[in-house]
Amino acid sequence: MKYNVAQLLKEAIGSHRNFDIEEDICDADHPVEHVRGSVDMVRTHQGIWVQAQLDVRVPQDCSRCLEDFSRTLSIELDEEFFPEIDVKTGARVLLPDDWEALYISPDHNLDLAEATRQVTLATLPLKPLCRPDCVGICDRCGRDRNNGSCDCYNREIDPRWAALRSLMDDQQT
Ligand SMILES: [Zn+2]
Ligand SMILES: [Zn+2]
């Protein structure tokens, strides 16, 4: 998700680029495996403002049945990136005093991967479900109850309770 913005940095404030992206993210540490959408970059007086509408595909494990599945989320990036090196003079730019700021690398590449990671993680549900009505696995036999129910909760009386009951019946007589 790197874009060389050397040319855009040389242009006047307000200059912009609009383009579509679609790519796989081959990084096991990144929550997203595939991204597509449109990106708009505008030259500001300090850097480049990025606005993007992205559909990101995120692999997840269902919190109920533990199956892998993929979810596609729509996210929006709205971030300003600042150059570390002045594209015209090659001098180091005095960076804004903001630890959260996003930077354009010294070779003028603007990388959307980190911003995409942060926004995706903030948007993901804490307890992912493969589908809204997932019934999950049986906590007794471990069977995935989406594939059919087990007998664990259907037996009228567990054999151990049946034995206890007959003991109680004996005491009463
Ligand atoms: Zn599930
Ligand atoms: Zn069961």
Coordinates of N, CA, C and O and ligand atoms in Angstrom, one line a residue:
M1 N 0.8 -1.2 0.0 CA 0.0 0.0 0.0 C 0.9 1.3 0.0 O 0.5 2.3 0.6
K2 N 2.0 1.1 -0.7 CA 2.9 2.3 -0.7 C 2.8 3.1 -2.0 O 2.7 2.4 -3.1
Y3 N 2.7 4.4 -1.9 CA 2.6 5.2 -3.1 C 3.7 6.3 -3.1 O 3.8 7.0 -2.1
N4 N 4.3 6.4 -4.2 CA 5.4 7.4 -4.3 C 4.7 8.8 -4.6 O 4.0 8.9 -5.6
V5 N 4.9 9.7 -3.7 CA 4.2 11.0 -3.7 C 5.2 12.1 -4.0 O 4.9 13.3 -3.8
A6 N 6.4 11.8 -4.5 CA 7.4 12.8 -4.8 C 6.9 13.9 -5.7 O 7.0 15.1 -5.4
Q7 N 6.2 13.5 -6.7 CA 5.7 14.5 -7.7 C 4.6 15.4 -7.1 O 4.6 16.6 -7.2
L8 N 3.7 14.7 -6.3 CA 2.6 15.5 -5.7 C 3.2 16.5 -4.7 O 2.6 17.6 -4.6
L9 N 4.2 16.1 -4.0 CA 4.8 17.0 -3.0 C 5.4 18.3 -3.7 O 5.6 19.3 -3.0
K10 N 5.8 18.1 -5.0 CA 6.4 19.3 -5.7 C 5.4 20.2 -6.2 O 5.7 21.3 -6.7
E11 N 4.1 19.8 -6.2 CA 3.0 20.6 -6.8 C 2.5 21.6 -5.8 O 2.8 21.5 -4.6
A12 N 1.6 22.5 -6.3 CA 1.0 23.5 -5.5 C 0.0 23.0 -4.5 O -0.6 21.9 -4.7
I13 N -0.2 23.7 -3.4 CA -1.2 23.3 -2.4 C -2.5 23.2 -3.1 O -2.9 24.0 -3.9
G14 N -3.3 22.1 -2.7 CA -4.6 21.9 -3.4 C -4.5 20.9 -4.5 O -5.5 20.4 -5.0
S15 N -3.3 20.6 -5.1 CA -3.2 19.7 -6.1 C -3.6 18.3 -5.6 O -3.4 18.0 -4.4
H16 N -4.2 17.5 -6.4 CA -4.6 16.2 -5.8 C -4.5 15.0 -6.9 O -4.4 15.3 -8.1
R17 N -4.6 13.8 -6.3 CA -4.6 12.6 -7.1 C -5.8 11.8 -6.6 O -6.0 11.7 -5.4
N18 N -6.5 11.2 -7.5 CA -7.6 10.3 -7.1 C -7.4 9.0 -7.9 O -7.2 9.0 -9.1
F19 N -7.4 7.9 -7.2 CA -7.1 6.6 -7.9 C -7.8 5.4 -7.1 O -8.1 5.6 -5.9
D20 N -8.0 4.4 -7.9 CA -8.6 3.1 -7.2 C -7.4 2.2 -6.9 O -6.4 2.1 -7.6
I21 N -7.6 1.4 -5.8 CA -6.6 0.4 -5.4 C -7.3 -0.9 -5.2 O -8.5 -1.0 -4.9
E22 N -6.6 -1.9 -5.5 CA -7.0 -3.3 -5.1 C -5.8 -4.1 -5.0 O -5.0 -4.3 -5.9
E23 N -5.6 -4.7 -3.8 CA -4.4 -5.5 -3.6 C -4.5 -6.4 -2.4 O -5.3 -6.2 -1.5
D24 N -3.7 -7.4 -2.4 CA -3.6 -8.3 -1.2 C -2.5 -7.8 -0.3 O -1.5 -7.2 -0.7
I25 N -2.7 -7.9 1.0 CA -1.7 -7.5 2.0 C -1.1 -8.8 2.5 O -1.7 -9.6 3.2
C26 N 0.1 -9.1 2.1 CA 0.8 -10.4 2.5 C 1.7 -10.1 3.7 O 2.9 -10.2 3.6
D27 N 1.0 -9.9 4.8 CA 1.8 -9.6 6.1 C 1.0 -10.3 7.2 O -0.2 -9.8 7.5
A28 N 1.5 -11.3 7.8 CA 0.8 -12.0 8.8 C 0.5 -11.2 10.0 O -0.5 -11.5 10.7
D29 N 1.2 -10.1 10.2 CA 0.9 -9.2 11.4 C -0.2 -8.2 11.1 O -0.5 -7.4 12.0
H30 N -0.6 -8.1 9.8 CA -1.6 -7.1 9.5 C -3.0 -7.8 9.5 O -3.2 -8.9 9.1
P31 N -4.0 -7.1 10.1 CA -5.3 -7.7 10.3 C -6.0 -7.9 8.9 O -7.0 -8.7 8.9
V32 N -5.6 -7.2 7.9 CA -6.3 -7.2 6.6 C -5.6 -8.1 5.6 O -4.4 -8.1 5.6
E33 N -6.3 -9.0 4.9 CA -5.7 -9.8 3.8 C -5.9 -9.2 2.4 O -5.2 -9.6 1.5
H34 N -7.0 -8.4 2.2 CA -7.2 -7.9 0.9 C -7.9 -6.5 1.1 O -8.7 -6.3 2.0
V35 N -7.6 -5.6 0.2 CA -8.1 -4.2 0.3 C -8.5 -3.8 -1.1 O -7.8 -4.0 -2.1
R36 N -9.6 -3.1 -1.2 CA -10.0 -2.4 -2.5 C -10.8 -1.1 -2.2 O -11.5 -1.1 -1.1
G37 N -10.6 -0.2 -3.0 CA -11.4 1.1 -2.8 C -10.8 2.2 -3.6 O -10.1 2.0 -4.5
S38 N -11.2 3.4 -3.1 CA -10.6 4.6 -3.8 C -9.9 5.5 -2.8 O -10.3 5.6 -1.7
V39 N -8.9 6.2 -3.4 CA -8.0 7.0 -2.5 C -7.9 8.4 -3.2 O -7.8 8.5 -4.4
D40 N -8.0 9.4 -2.3 CA -7.8 10.8 -2.8 C -6.7 11.4 -1.9 O -6.7 11.3 -0.7
M41 N -5.7 11.9 -2.6 CA -4.6 12.6 -1.9 C -4.5 14.0 -2.3 O -4.5 14.4 -3.5
V42 N -4.4 14.9 -1.3 CA -4.4 16.4 -1.6 C -3.1 17.0 -0.9 O -2.8 16.7 0.2
R43 N -2.4 17.8 -1.7 CA -1.2 18.5 -1.2 C -1.7 19.6 -0.3 O -2.5 20.4 -0.6
T44 N -1.2 19.5 1.0 CA -1.5 20.6 2.0 C -0.3 21.4 2.1 O 0.8 21.1 1.6
H45 N -0.3 22.4 3.0 CA 0.9 23.3 3.1 C 2.0 22.5 3.9 O 3.2 22.8 3.7
Q46 N 1.6 21.5 4.7 CA 2.7 20.7 5.4 C 2.9 19.4 4.8 O 4.0 18.8 5.0
G47 N 1.9 18.8 4.2 CA 2.1 17.4 3.8 C 1.1 17.0 2.8 O 0.8 17.7 1.8
I48 N 0.5 15.8 3.0 CA -0.5 15.3 2.1 C -1.7 14.7 2.9 O -1.5 13.9 3.8
W49 N -2.9 15.2 2.6 CA -4.1 14.7 3.2 C -4.7 13.6 2.4 O -4.8 13.7 1.2
V50 N -4.9 12.5 3.1 CA -5.4 11.3 2.4 C -6.9 11.0 2.9 O -7.1 11.0 4.1
Q51 N -7.8 10.9 1.9 CA -9.1 10.4 2.3 C -9.3 9.2 1.4 O -9.1 9.2 0.2
A52 N -9.7 8.1 2.0 CA -9.9 6.8 1.3 C -11.2 6.1 1.8 O -11.5 6.1 3.0
Q53 N -11.9 5.5 0.9 CA -13.0 4.6 1.2 C -12.5 3.2 0.8 O -12.3 3.0 -0.4
L54 N -12.4 2.4 1.8 CA -11.8 1.1 1.5 C -12.8 -0.1 2.0 O -13.4 0.1 3.1
D55 N -12.8 -1.1 1.2 CA -13.4 -2.4 1.7 C -12.3 -3.3 2.0 O -11.5 -3.6 1.2
V56 N -12.2 -3.7 3.3 CA -11.1 -4.5 3.7 C -11.6 -5.9 4.1 O -12.6 -6.0 4.8
R57 N -10.9 -7.0 3.7 CA -11.3 -8.3 4.0 C -10.4 -8.8 5.2 O -9.2 -8.7 5.1
V58 N -11.1 -9.2 6.3 CA -10.3 -9.6 7.5 C -10.6 -11.0 7.9 O -11.8 -11.4 8.1
P59 N -9.6 -11.8 7.9 CA -9.8 -13.2 8.4 C -10.0 -13.2 9.9 O -9.3 -12.5 10.6
Q60 N -11.0 -14.0 10.4 CA -11.3 -14.0 11.8 C -11.6 -15.4 12.3 O -11.9 -16.3 11.4
D61 N -11.6 -15.7 13.6 CA -12.1 -16.9 14.1 C -13.4 -16.6 14.9 O -13.5 -15.7 15.7
C62 N -14.5 -17.4 14.6 CA -15.7 -17.2 15.3 C -15.6 -17.4 16.8 O -15.0 -18.4 17.2
S63 N -16.1 -16.5 17.6 CA -16.0 -16.6 19.0 C -16.9 -17.7 19.6 O -16.7 -18.1 20.7
R64 N -17.9 -18.2 18.8 CA -18.7 -19.2 19.3 C -18.3 -20.6 18.8 O -18.2 -21.6 19.6
C65 N -18.1 -20.8 17.5 CA -17.9 -22.1 17.0 C -16.4 -22.3 16.6 O -16.0 -23.4 16.2
L66 N -15.6 -21.2 16.7 CA -14.1 -21.2 16.5 C -13.7 -21.5 15.0 O -12.5 -21.6 14.7
E67 N -14.7 -21.5 14.1 CA -14.4 -21.7 12.7 C -13.7 -20.4 12.1 O -14.0 -19.3 12.6
D68 N -12.8 -20.6 11.1 CA -12.2 -19.4 10.4 C -13.3 -18.9 9.5 O -14.0 -19.7 8.8
F69 N -13.3 -17.6 9.3 CA -14.2 -17.0 8.3 C -13.6 -15.7 7.9 O -12.7 -15.2 8.6
S70 N -14.1 -15.1 6.8 CA -13.6 -13.8 6.4 C -14.7 -12.8 6.5 O -15.9 -13.1 6.1
R71 N -14.4 -11.6 7.0 CA -15.4 -10.6 7.0 C -14.9 -9.4 6.2 O -13.8 -9.1 6.2
T72 N -15.9 -8.7 5.5 CA -15.5 -7.5 4.7 C -16.1 -6.3 5.4 O -17.3 -6.3 5.7
L73 N -15.2 -5.4 5.8 CA -15.7 -4.2 6.4 C -15.4 -3.0 5.5 O -14.5 -3.0 4.8
S74 N -16.3 -2.0 5.6 CA -16.0 -0.7 4.9 C -15.4 0.3 5.9 O -16.0 0.5 7.0
I75 N -14.3 0.8 5.6 CA -13.6 1.7 6.5 C -13.3 3.0 5.7 O -13.3 3.0 4.5
E76 N -13.0 4.0 6.5 CA -12.7 5.3 5.9 C -11.4 5.8 6.5 O -11.2 5.8 7.7
L77 N -10.5 6.2 5.7 CA -9.2 6.9 6.2 C -9.4 8.4 5.9 O -9.9 8.8 4.9
D78 N -8.9 9.1 6.9 CA -9.0 10.6 6.8 C -7.8 11.1 7.6 O -7.9 11.4 8.8
E79 N -6.6 11.1 7.0 CA -5.4 11.4 7.7 C -4.5 12.3 7.0 O -4.4 12.2 5.7
E80 N -3.7 13.1 7.7 CA -2.7 13.9 7.1 C -1.3 13.2 7.3 O -1.0 12.8 8.4
F81 N -0.5 13.1 6.3 CA 0.8 12.5 6.3 C 1.8 13.6 6.1 O 1.6 14.5 5.3
F82 N 2.9 13.6 6.9 CA 3.9 14.6 6.8 C 5.3 14.1 6.3 O 5.7 13.0 6.7
P83 N 5.9 14.8 5.4 CA 7.2 14.4 4.8 C 8.3 14.5 5.9 O 8.3 15.4 6.7
E84 N 9.2 13.5 5.9 CA 10.4 13.6 6.8 C 11.5 14.4 6.1 O 12.4 15.0 6.7
I85 N 11.5 14.4 4.7 CA 12.5 15.1 4.0 C 11.8 16.0 3.0 O 10.9 15.6 2.3
D86 N 12.3 17.2 2.9 CA 11.8 18.2 1.9 C 12.1 17.7 0.5 O 13.3 17.6 0.2
V87 N 11.1 17.5 -0.3 CA 11.3 16.9 -1.6 C 12.2 17.8 -2.5 O 12.9 17.4 -3.4
K88 N 12.1 19.1 -2.3 CA 12.8 20.1 -3.1 C 14.3 20.3 -2.7 O 15.2 20.4 -3.5
T89 N 14.5 20.4 -1.4 CA 15.8 20.8 -0.9 C 16.6 19.6 -0.3 O 17.8 19.6 -0.2
G90 N 15.8 18.5 0.0 CA 16.5 17.3 0.6 C 16.8 17.5 2.0 O 17.4 16.6 2.7
A91 N 16.4 18.6 2.6 CA 16.6 18.9 4.0 C 15.6 18.2 4.9 O 14.5 17.9 4.5
R92 N 16.0 17.8 6.1 CA 15.1 17.2 7.1 C 14.0 18.2 7.4 O 14.3 19.4 7.7
V93 N 12.8 17.8 7.5 CA 11.7 18.6 7.8 C 11.5 18.6 9.3 O 11.5 17.5 9.9
L94 N 11.2 19.7 9.9 CA 10.9 19.8 11.3 C 9.5 19.2 11.5 O 8.5 19.7 10.9
L95 N 9.4 18.1 12.2 CA 8.1 17.3 12.2 C 7.2 17.9 13.3 O 7.7 18.4 14.3
P96 N 5.9 17.8 13.1 CA 5.0 18.3 14.1 C 5.2 17.5 15.4 O 5.5 16.3 15.3
D97 N 4.9 18.1 16.5 CA 5.2 17.5 17.8 C 3.9 16.7 18.1 O 3.1 17.1 19.0
D98 N 3.8 15.6 17.5 CA 2.6 14.8 17.6 C 2.9 13.3 17.4 O 3.2 12.8 16.3
W99 N 3.0 12.5 18.5 CA 3.5 11.2 18.4 C 2.6 10.3 17.6 O 3.0 9.2 17.1
E100 N 1.4 10.7 17.3 CA 0.5 9.9 16.5 C 0.6 10.2 15.0 O -0.1 9.6 14.2
A101 N 1.4 11.2 14.7 CA 1.4 11.7 13.3 C 1.9 10.5 12.4 O 2.7 9.7 12.8
L102 N 1.5 10.6 11.1 CA 1.9 9.6 10.1 C 2.9 10.3 9.2 O 2.7 11.4 8.8
Y103 N 3.9 9.5 8.8 CA 5.0 10.2 8.0 C 5.1 9.6 6.6 O 4.8 8.4 6.4
I104 N 5.7 10.4 5.7 CA 6.1 10.0 4.4 C 7.5 9.6 4.5 O 8.3 10.4 5.0
S105 N 7.9 8.5 4.0 CA 9.3 8.0 4.2 C 10.3 8.9 3.4 O 9.9 9.7 2.6
P106 N 11.6 8.9 3.8 CA 12.6 9.7 3.2 C 12.7 9.5 1.7 O 13.1 10.5 0.9
D107 N 12.3 8.4 1.1 CA 12.3 8.2 -0.3 C 10.9 8.5 -0.9 O 10.5 8.1 -2.0
H108 N 10.1 9.3 -0.1 CA 8.8 9.9 -0.6 C 7.7 8.9 -0.8 O 6.9 9.1 -1.7
N109 N 7.8 7.7 -0.1 CA 6.7 6.8 -0.2 C 5.7 7.0 0.9 O 6.1 7.1 2.1
L110 N 4.4 7.1 0.5 CA 3.4 7.2 1.5 C 2.7 5.8 1.7 O 2.2 5.3 0.7
D111 N 2.8 5.3 2.9 CA 2.3 3.9 3.1 C 1.0 4.0 3.9 O 0.9 4.5 5.0
L112 N -0.1 3.4 3.3 CA -1.4 3.4 3.9 C -1.6 2.3 4.8 O -2.6 2.1 5.5
A113 N -0.6 1.3 4.9 CA -0.8 0.1 5.7 C -1.1 0.3 7.1 O -2.0 -0.3 7.7
E114 N -0.3 1.2 7.8 CA -0.5 1.4 9.2 C -1.8 2.1 9.5 O -2.5 1.7 10.5
A115 N -2.2 3.1 8.8 CA -3.5 3.8 9.0 C -4.6 2.8 8.8 O -5.6 2.8 9.5
T116 N -4.5 1.9 7.8 CA -5.5 0.9 7.5 C -5.6 -0.1 8.7 O -6.7 -0.4 9.1
R117 N -4.4 -0.4 9.2 CA -4.4 -1.4 10.4 C -5.2 -0.8 11.6 O -6.0 -1.4 12.2
Q118 N -4.8 0.5 11.9 CA -5.4 1.1 13.1 C -6.9 1.3 12.9 O -7.7 1.0 13.9
V119 N -7.4 1.7 11.8 CA -8.8 1.9 11.6 C -9.6 0.6 11.6 O -10.7 0.5 12.1
T120 N -9.0 -0.4 10.9 CA -9.6 -1.7 10.9 C -9.8 -2.3 12.3 O -10.8 -2.8 12.7
L121 N -8.7 -2.2 13.1 CA -8.8 -2.8 14.5 C -9.8 -2.1 15.3 O -10.5 -2.7 16.1
A122 N -9.9 -0.7 15.1 CA -10.9 0.0 15.9 C -12.4 -0.3 15.4 O -13.3 -0.1 16.2
T123 N -12.5 -0.9 14.2 CA -13.8 -1.1 13.7 C -14.3 -2.6 13.9 O -15.5 -2.8 14.0
L124 N -13.3 -3.5 14.1 CA -13.7 -4.9 14.3 C -14.5 -5.1 15.6 O -14.2 -4.6 16.6
P125 N -15.5 -6.0 15.5 CA -16.2 -6.4 16.7 C -15.3 -7.2 17.7 O -14.4 -7.9 17.2
L126 N -15.5 -7.0 19.0 CA -14.7 -7.7 20.0 C -14.9 -9.2 20.0 O -14.1 -10.0 20.2
K127 N -16.2 -9.6 19.7 CA -16.5 -11.0 19.7 C -17.1 -11.4 18.3 O -18.3 -11.3 18.0
P128 N -16.2 -11.7 17.4 CA -16.6 -12.0 16.0 C -17.5 -13.2 15.9 O -17.3 -14.2 16.6
L129 N -18.5 -13.1 15.1 CA -19.4 -14.3 14.8 C -19.4 -14.6 13.3 O -19.5 -13.7 12.5
C130 N -19.3 -15.9 13.0 CA -19.3 -16.3 11.6 C -20.6 -15.9 10.9 O -20.7 -15.6 9.8
R131 N -21.7 -15.9 11.7 CA -23.0 -15.4 11.2 C -23.8 -15.1 12.5 O -23.5 -15.6 13.6
P132 N -24.8 -14.2 12.4 CA -25.5 -13.7 13.6 C -26.1 -14.8 14.4 O -26.2 -14.7 15.6
D133 N -26.6 -15.9 13.7 CA -27.3 -16.9 14.5 C -26.4 -18.1 14.8 O -26.9 -19.2 15.0
C134 N -25.1 -18.0 14.7 CA -24.2 -19.1 15.0 C -24.5 -19.7 16.4 O -24.6 -18.9 17.4
V135 N -24.7 -21.0 16.5 CA -25.1 -21.6 17.8 C -23.9 -22.1 18.5 O -24.0 -22.6 19.6
G136 N -22.7 -22.1 17.8 CA -21.5 -22.5 18.5 C -21.3 -24.0 18.8 O -22.1 -24.8 18.3
I137 N -20.3 -24.3 19.6 CA -20.0 -25.7 19.9 C -20.6 -26.1 21.2 O -20.8 -25.3 22.1
C138 N -20.9 -27.4 21.3 CA -21.5 -27.9 22.5 C -20.4 -27.9 23.6 O -19.3 -28.4 23.4
D139 N -20.7 -27.4 24.8 CA -19.7 -27.3 25.8 C -19.5 -28.7 26.5 O -18.6 -28.8 27.4
R140 N -20.3 -29.7 26.2 CA -20.0 -31.0 26.7 C -19.2 -31.9 25.8 O -18.3 -32.5 26.2
C141 N -19.7 -32.0 24.5 CA -19.0 -33.0 23.6 C -18.1 -32.3 22.6 O -17.4 -32.9 21.9
G142 N -18.2 -30.9 22.5 CA -17.4 -30.2 21.6 C -17.8 -30.2 20.1 O -17.1 -29.7 19.3
R143 N -19.0 -30.8 19.9 CA -19.4 -30.8 18.5 C -19.9 -29.4 18.0 O -20.5 -28.7 18.8
D144 N -19.6 -29.1 16.7 CA -20.1 -27.8 16.2 C -21.6 -28.0 15.9 O -22.1 -28.7 15.0
R145 N -22.4 -27.3 16.7 CA -23.9 -27.5 16.7 C -24.5 -26.9 15.5 O -25.7 -27.0 15.2
N146 N -23.7 -26.1 14.7 CA -24.2 -25.6 13.4 C -24.4 -26.7 12.4 O -25.2 -26.6 11.4
N147 N -23.7 -27.8 12.6 CA -23.8 -29.0 11.7 C -24.8 -30.0 12.2 O -24.7 -31.2 11.8
G148 N -25.6 -29.7 13.1 CA -26.6 -30.6 13.7 C -26.4 -30.7 15.2 O -25.3 -30.6 15.7
S149 N -27.5 -30.9 15.9 CA -27.5 -30.9 17.3 C -27.0 -32.3 17.8 O -27.1 -33.3 17.2
C150 N -26.4 -32.2 19.0 CA -25.9 -33.5 19.7 C -27.0 -33.8 20.7 O -28.0 -33.2 20.8
D151 N -26.8 -34.9 21.4 CA -27.8 -35.4 22.3 C -27.6 -34.8 23.7 O -28.4 -35.1 24.6
C152 N -26.5 -34.1 24.0 CA -26.1 -33.8 25.3 C -27.2 -33.2 26.2 O -27.4 -33.4 27.3
Y153 N -28.0 -32.2 25.5 CA -29.0 -31.5 26.3 C -30.4 -32.0 26.0 O -31.4 -31.5 26.4
N154 N -30.5 -33.1 25.2 CA -31.8 -33.6 24.8 C -32.2 -34.8 25.7 O -33.4 -35.0 25.8
R155 N -31.3 -35.5 26.3 CA -31.6 -36.6 27.1 C -32.5 -36.1 28.3 O -32.2 -35.1 28.9
E156 N -33.6 -36.8 28.5 CA -34.5 -36.3 29.5 C -33.8 -36.3 30.9 O -33.9 -35.3 31.6
I157 N -33.2 -37.4 31.2 CA -32.5 -37.4 32.5 C -31.1 -38.1 32.3 O -31.0 -39.1 31.7
D158 N -30.1 -37.4 32.8 CA -28.8 -37.9 32.7 C -28.7 -39.2 33.6 O -29.3 -39.3 34.6
P159 N -28.0 -40.3 33.1 CA -28.0 -41.5 33.9 C -27.6 -41.4 35.3 O -28.1 -42.0 36.2
R160 N -26.7 -40.4 35.6 CA -26.2 -40.2 37.0 C -27.3 -39.7 37.8 O -27.5 -40.1 39.0
W161 N -28.1 -38.8 37.3 CA -29.3 -38.3 38.0 C -30.3 -39.3 38.2 O -31.0 -39.4 39.3
A162 N -30.5 -40.2 37.2 CA -31.5 -41.3 37.3 C -31.1 -42.2 38.5 O -32.0 -42.6 39.3
A163 N -29.8 -42.5 38.7 CA -29.4 -43.3 39.8 C -29.6 -42.6 41.1 O -30.1 -43.3 42.1
L164 N -29.4 -41.3 41.2 CA -29.6 -40.6 42.4 C -31.1 -40.6 42.8 O -31.5 -40.7 43.9
R165 N -31.9 -40.4 41.7 CA -33.3 -40.3 41.9 C -33.8 -41.7 42.5 O -34.7 -41.7 43.4
S166 N -33.3 -42.8 42.0 CA -33.8 -44.1 42.5 C -33.4 -44.3 43.9 O -34.1 -44.8 44.7
L167 N -32.2 -43.7 44.3 CA -31.8 -43.8 45.7 C -32.8 -43.0 46.6 O -33.2 -43.5 47.7
M168 N -33.1 -41.8 46.1 CA -34.0 -41.0 46.9 C -35.4 -41.7 47.0 O -36.0 -41.6 48.1
D169 N -35.8 -42.3 45.9 CA -37.1 -43.0 46.0 C -37.0 -44.1 47.0 O -38.0 -44.3 47.7
D170 N -35.9 -44.8 47.1 CA -35.7 -45.9 48.0 C -35.9 -45.4 49.4 O -36.5 -46.1 50.3
Q171 N -35.3 -44.2 49.7 CA -35.3 -43.7 51.1 C -36.7 -43.4 51.5 O -37.1 -43.4 52.7
Q172 N -37.5 -42.9 50.5 CA -38.9 -42.5 50.9 C -39.8 -43.6 51.2 O -40.8 -43.4 51.9
T173 N -39.5 -44.8 50.7 CA -40.4 -45.9 50.9 C -40.1 -46.7 52.2 O -39.1 -46.5 52.8
Ligands
ZN1 ZN -19.6 -19.5 14.4
ZN2 ZN -22.9 -32.3 22.9

